[in-house]
């Protein structure tokens, strides 16, 4: 089962992918986290991708695809995956289809989280993440119990470099110009469901479960 969480930055893909993967017993592939981990490790990939992430631009397709290839080869992906942040260009989507086809598989569902521009900006500008476990908070909508400290692991809360007011417009433009065409690509394959993403995480998760094709839900409960 291959499910893609789709939507602009700040649409809630991370939260929803986490809940859905737990529910379906599948691993998540989160390209943004894989890049951030490489930057924290300070390895060669991290050095290559850091400037792109800081500016809010997309990492080139060849680097992104190589990273996803390596991750998909791990044994935990055999039963399927929930993808968050990939594919983000039509070239990535075409490559991914080609890889899946080799294993007689295909993308089962693209969940398109629909969130308006004003809400996206508000969410990103107030977002804080835990520097240790990556859990997300918001300065007004989802405050931690103790300011600046993660409720889950006690890690320090920070603002992502690409949640700065300079980088947010660049990321939104990259989404409109490079990533939205991916939706048209998958619409042609009739596997897209639109889900209103402007509600609490629990409500949005229920909307996603209600809109997944029946065959997927039956497979996940058997
Ligand atoms: P995210 O956490 O999903 O917002 O991703 C953070 C950043 O990682 C993006 O702004 C891009 O710089 C990079 N990134 C994540 N996924 C991809 C992708 N599929 N293709 C290119 N760049 C990506």
Coordinates of C-alpha atoms and ligand atoms in Angstrom, one line a residue:
X1 CA 0.0 0.0 0.0
X2 CA 1.5 3.3 -1.1
X3 CA -0.1 6.5 0.2
X4 CA 1.2 10.0 -0.5
X5 CA 0.3 12.9 1.8
X6 CA 0.2 16.0 -0.4
X7 CA -0.3 19.7 0.2
X8 CA 1.5 23.0 0.7
X9 CA 4.1 23.5 3.4
X10 CA 2.1 23.8 6.7
X11 CA -0.9 21.8 5.5
X12 CA -0.3 19.3 8.3
X13 CA 1.2 16.5 6.2
X14 CA 3.7 15.6 8.9
X15 CA 1.1 15.2 11.6
X16 CA -1.4 13.4 9.4
X17 CA 1.3 11.1 7.9
X18 CA 2.4 10.1 11.5
X19 CA -1.2 9.3 12.5
X20 CA -2.0 7.4 9.3
X21 CA 1.2 5.4 9.4
X22 CA 0.5 4.4 13.0
X23 CA -3.0 3.4 12.1
X24 CA -2.1 1.4 9.0
X25 CA 1.1 -0.1 10.6
X26 CA 3.3 1.3 7.8
X27 CA 6.6 3.2 7.9
X28 CA 6.8 6.9 6.9
X29 CA 9.3 8.3 4.5
X30 CA 9.7 12.0 5.3
X31 CA 12.2 13.5 2.9
X32 CA 12.4 16.8 4.8
X33 CA 13.4 14.9 8.0
X34 CA 15.9 12.8 6.1
X35 CA 17.6 16.0 4.7
X36 CA 17.5 17.6 8.2
X37 CA 19.1 14.5 9.7
X38 CA 21.9 14.6 7.1
X39 CA 22.5 18.2 8.0
X40 CA 22.7 17.4 11.7
X41 CA 25.1 14.6 11.0
X42 CA 27.2 17.0 9.0
X43 CA 27.9 14.4 6.2
X44 CA 28.4 15.1 2.5
X45 CA 24.7 14.9 1.7
X46 CA 24.0 17.3 4.5
X47 CA 26.5 19.9 3.2
X48 CA 25.1 19.6 -0.3
X49 CA 21.4 20.1 0.7
X50 CA 21.8 22.7 3.5
X51 CA 21.8 25.8 1.3
X52 CA 18.6 24.7 -0.5
X53 CA 16.7 24.0 2.8
X54 CA 17.9 27.3 4.3
X55 CA 16.6 29.3 1.2
X56 CA 13.4 27.3 1.1
X57 CA 14.1 25.9 -2.4
X58 CA 13.7 22.3 -3.5
X59 CA 16.7 20.0 -3.4
X60 CA 17.7 18.9 -6.9
X61 CA 15.8 15.7 -8.1
X62 CA 18.9 13.5 -8.4
X63 CA 19.9 14.0 -4.8
X64 CA 16.3 13.5 -3.6
X65 CA 15.7 10.4 -5.7
X66 CA 19.0 8.8 -4.5
X67 CA 17.9 9.4 -0.9
X68 CA 14.4 7.9 -1.5
X69 CA 15.9 4.9 -3.4
X70 CA 18.1 4.0 -0.4
X71 CA 15.2 4.4 2.1
X72 CA 12.8 2.3 0.0
X73 CA 15.3 -0.6 -0.2
X74 CA 15.0 -1.1 3.6
X75 CA 13.0 -4.2 4.6
X76 CA 10.3 -2.3 6.5
X77 CA 9.0 -0.9 3.2
X78 CA 7.9 -4.3 1.8
X79 CA 4.2 -4.0 2.9
X80 CA 4.0 -0.3 1.8
X81 CA 4.8 3.2 2.9
X82 CA 3.2 6.6 3.8
X83 CA 5.1 9.4 2.0
X84 CA 5.3 12.9 3.4
X85 CA 7.1 15.5 1.2
X86 CA 7.7 13.2 -1.8
X87 CA 7.3 13.4 -4.7
X88 CA 7.5 17.2 -5.1
X89 CA 8.2 17.5 -8.8
X90 CA 6.7 15.7 -11.8
X91 CA 10.1 14.2 -12.6
X92 CA 10.2 12.6 -9.1
X93 CA 6.6 11.3 -9.5
X94 CA 7.5 9.8 -12.9
X95 CA 10.6 8.2 -11.5
X96 CA 8.7 6.8 -8.5
X97 CA 6.0 5.3 -10.7
X98 CA 8.7 3.6 -12.8
X99 CA 10.4 2.1 -9.6
X100 CA 7.0 0.9 -8.3
X101 CA 6.2 -0.7 -11.6
X102 CA 9.3 -2.8 -11.4
X103 CA 7.9 -4.4 -8.3
X104 CA 4.3 -4.6 -9.8
X105 CA 3.1 -1.9 -7.6
X106 CA 1.6 1.6 -8.0
X107 CA 0.6 4.6 -5.9
X108 CA -2.7 3.7 -4.3
X109 CA -3.8 7.1 -3.0
X110 CA -2.7 10.7 -3.0
X111 CA -4.3 12.5 0.0
X112 CA -4.4 16.2 -1.0
X113 CA -4.8 18.4 2.1
X114 CA -6.5 21.6 1.2
X115 CA -5.6 24.6 3.3
X116 CA -5.9 28.3 2.3
X117 CA -2.8 30.6 1.9
X118 CA -3.5 32.8 5.0
X119 CA -3.8 29.7 7.2
X120 CA -0.6 28.2 5.8
X121 CA 1.3 31.4 6.5
X122 CA -0.1 31.6 10.0
X123 CA 0.8 28.0 10.7
X124 CA 4.4 28.3 9.4
X125 CA 5.2 31.6 10.9
X126 CA 4.2 30.3 14.4
X127 CA 5.6 26.8 14.1
X128 CA 8.2 25.5 16.6
X129 CA 9.8 22.1 16.4
X130 CA 11.7 20.0 19.0
X131 CA 15.4 20.0 18.1
X132 CA 15.6 16.4 19.4
X133 CA 12.4 14.5 18.4
X134 CA 11.0 16.8 15.7
X135 CA 7.6 17.0 17.3
X136 CA 5.8 20.2 16.1
X137 CA 4.2 22.9 18.2
X138 CA 2.6 26.3 17.5
X139 CA 3.1 29.5 19.5
X140 CA -0.7 30.1 19.8
X141 CA -2.5 27.0 18.5
X142 CA -0.5 24.2 20.1
X143 CA 1.6 25.5 22.9
X144 CA 4.0 23.2 24.9
X145 CA 3.3 23.0 28.7
X146 CA 6.6 24.8 29.4
X147 CA 7.7 27.5 27.0
X148 CA 10.6 26.4 24.8
X149 CA 10.6 22.8 26.0
X150 CA 9.2 19.7 24.3
X151 CA 6.4 18.0 26.3
X152 CA 7.4 14.6 24.8
X153 CA 11.2 14.4 25.4
X154 CA 12.3 17.6 27.1
X155 CA 14.2 18.8 24.0
X156 CA 14.7 22.4 23.1
X157 CA 12.1 24.0 20.8
X158 CA 13.4 25.9 17.9
X159 CA 12.1 27.7 14.8
X160 CA 13.1 25.9 11.6
X161 CA 15.4 28.0 9.5
X162 CA 13.0 27.7 6.5
X163 CA 10.1 28.9 8.6
X164 CA 11.6 32.4 8.6
X165 CA 9.6 35.2 7.0
X166 CA 12.2 35.3 4.1
X167 CA 12.0 31.6 3.3
X168 CA 8.2 31.1 3.6
X169 CA 7.3 32.9 0.4
X170 CA 10.1 31.0 -1.5
X171 CA 8.7 27.7 -0.3
X172 CA 5.1 28.7 -1.2
X173 CA 6.3 29.7 -4.7
X174 CA 8.2 26.4 -5.1
X175 CA 5.0 24.6 -4.1
X176 CA 2.8 26.5 -6.7
X177 CA 5.3 26.2 -9.5
X178 CA 7.0 22.9 -9.1
X179 CA 4.9 20.8 -6.8
X180 CA 1.3 21.5 -7.7
X181 CA 1.7 20.1 -11.2
X182 CA 2.3 16.7 -9.4
X183 CA -1.3 16.8 -8.5
X184 CA -2.4 17.1 -12.1
X185 CA -0.1 14.2 -12.9
X186 CA -1.8 11.9 -10.3
X187 CA -5.3 13.2 -11.1
X188 CA -4.7 11.7 -14.5
X189 CA -4.2 8.4 -12.7
X190 CA -7.4 8.9 -10.7
X191 CA -5.9 8.3 -7.3
X192 CA -6.3 11.7 -5.7
X193 CA -8.7 12.4 -2.8
X194 CA -9.2 16.0 -1.6
X195 CA -9.4 16.5 2.2
X196 CA -10.3 19.8 3.9
X197 CA -7.2 20.3 6.2
X198 CA -8.5 23.3 8.2
X199 CA -9.6 21.5 11.4
X200 CA -8.0 19.9 14.4
X201 CA -5.5 17.0 13.7
X202 CA -8.0 14.5 15.0
X203 CA -10.9 15.7 12.8
X204 CA -8.6 15.9 9.7
X205 CA -7.4 12.3 10.4
X206 CA -11.0 11.1 10.5
X207 CA -11.7 12.9 7.2
X208 CA -8.7 11.1 5.7
X209 CA -9.8 7.7 6.9
X210 CA -13.4 8.4 5.6
X211 CA -12.1 9.3 2.2
X212 CA -9.5 6.5 1.6
X213 CA -10.7 4.1 -1.0
X214 CA -12.6 1.2 0.6
X215 CA -10.2 -1.4 -0.8
X216 CA -7.3 0.2 1.1
X217 CA -9.2 0.3 4.4
X218 CA -10.3 -3.3 4.0
X219 CA -6.7 -4.4 3.3
X220 CA -5.4 -2.5 6.4
X221 CA -7.9 -4.1 8.7
X222 CA -7.4 -7.7 7.4
Ligands
LIG1 P1 9.5 19.8 4.5 O1 9.9 19.5 5.9 O2 8.7 18.7 3.9 O3 8.8 21.1 4.4 O4 10.8 19.9 3.6 C1 11.8 20.8 4.0 C2 12.7 21.1 2.8 O5 13.4 19.9 2.4 C3 12.0 21.6 1.6 O6 11.8 23.0 1.6 C4 13.1 21.3 0.5 O7 14.2 22.1 0.6 C5 13.6 19.9 1.0 N1 12.7 18.8 0.4 C6 11.9 17.9 1.1 N2 11.4 17.0 0.3 C7 11.8 17.3 -0.9 C8 11.6 16.8 -2.2 N3 10.8 15.7 -2.4 N4 12.2 17.3 -3.3 C9 13.1 18.4 -3.1 N5 13.3 19.0 -2.0 C10 12.7 18.5 -0.9

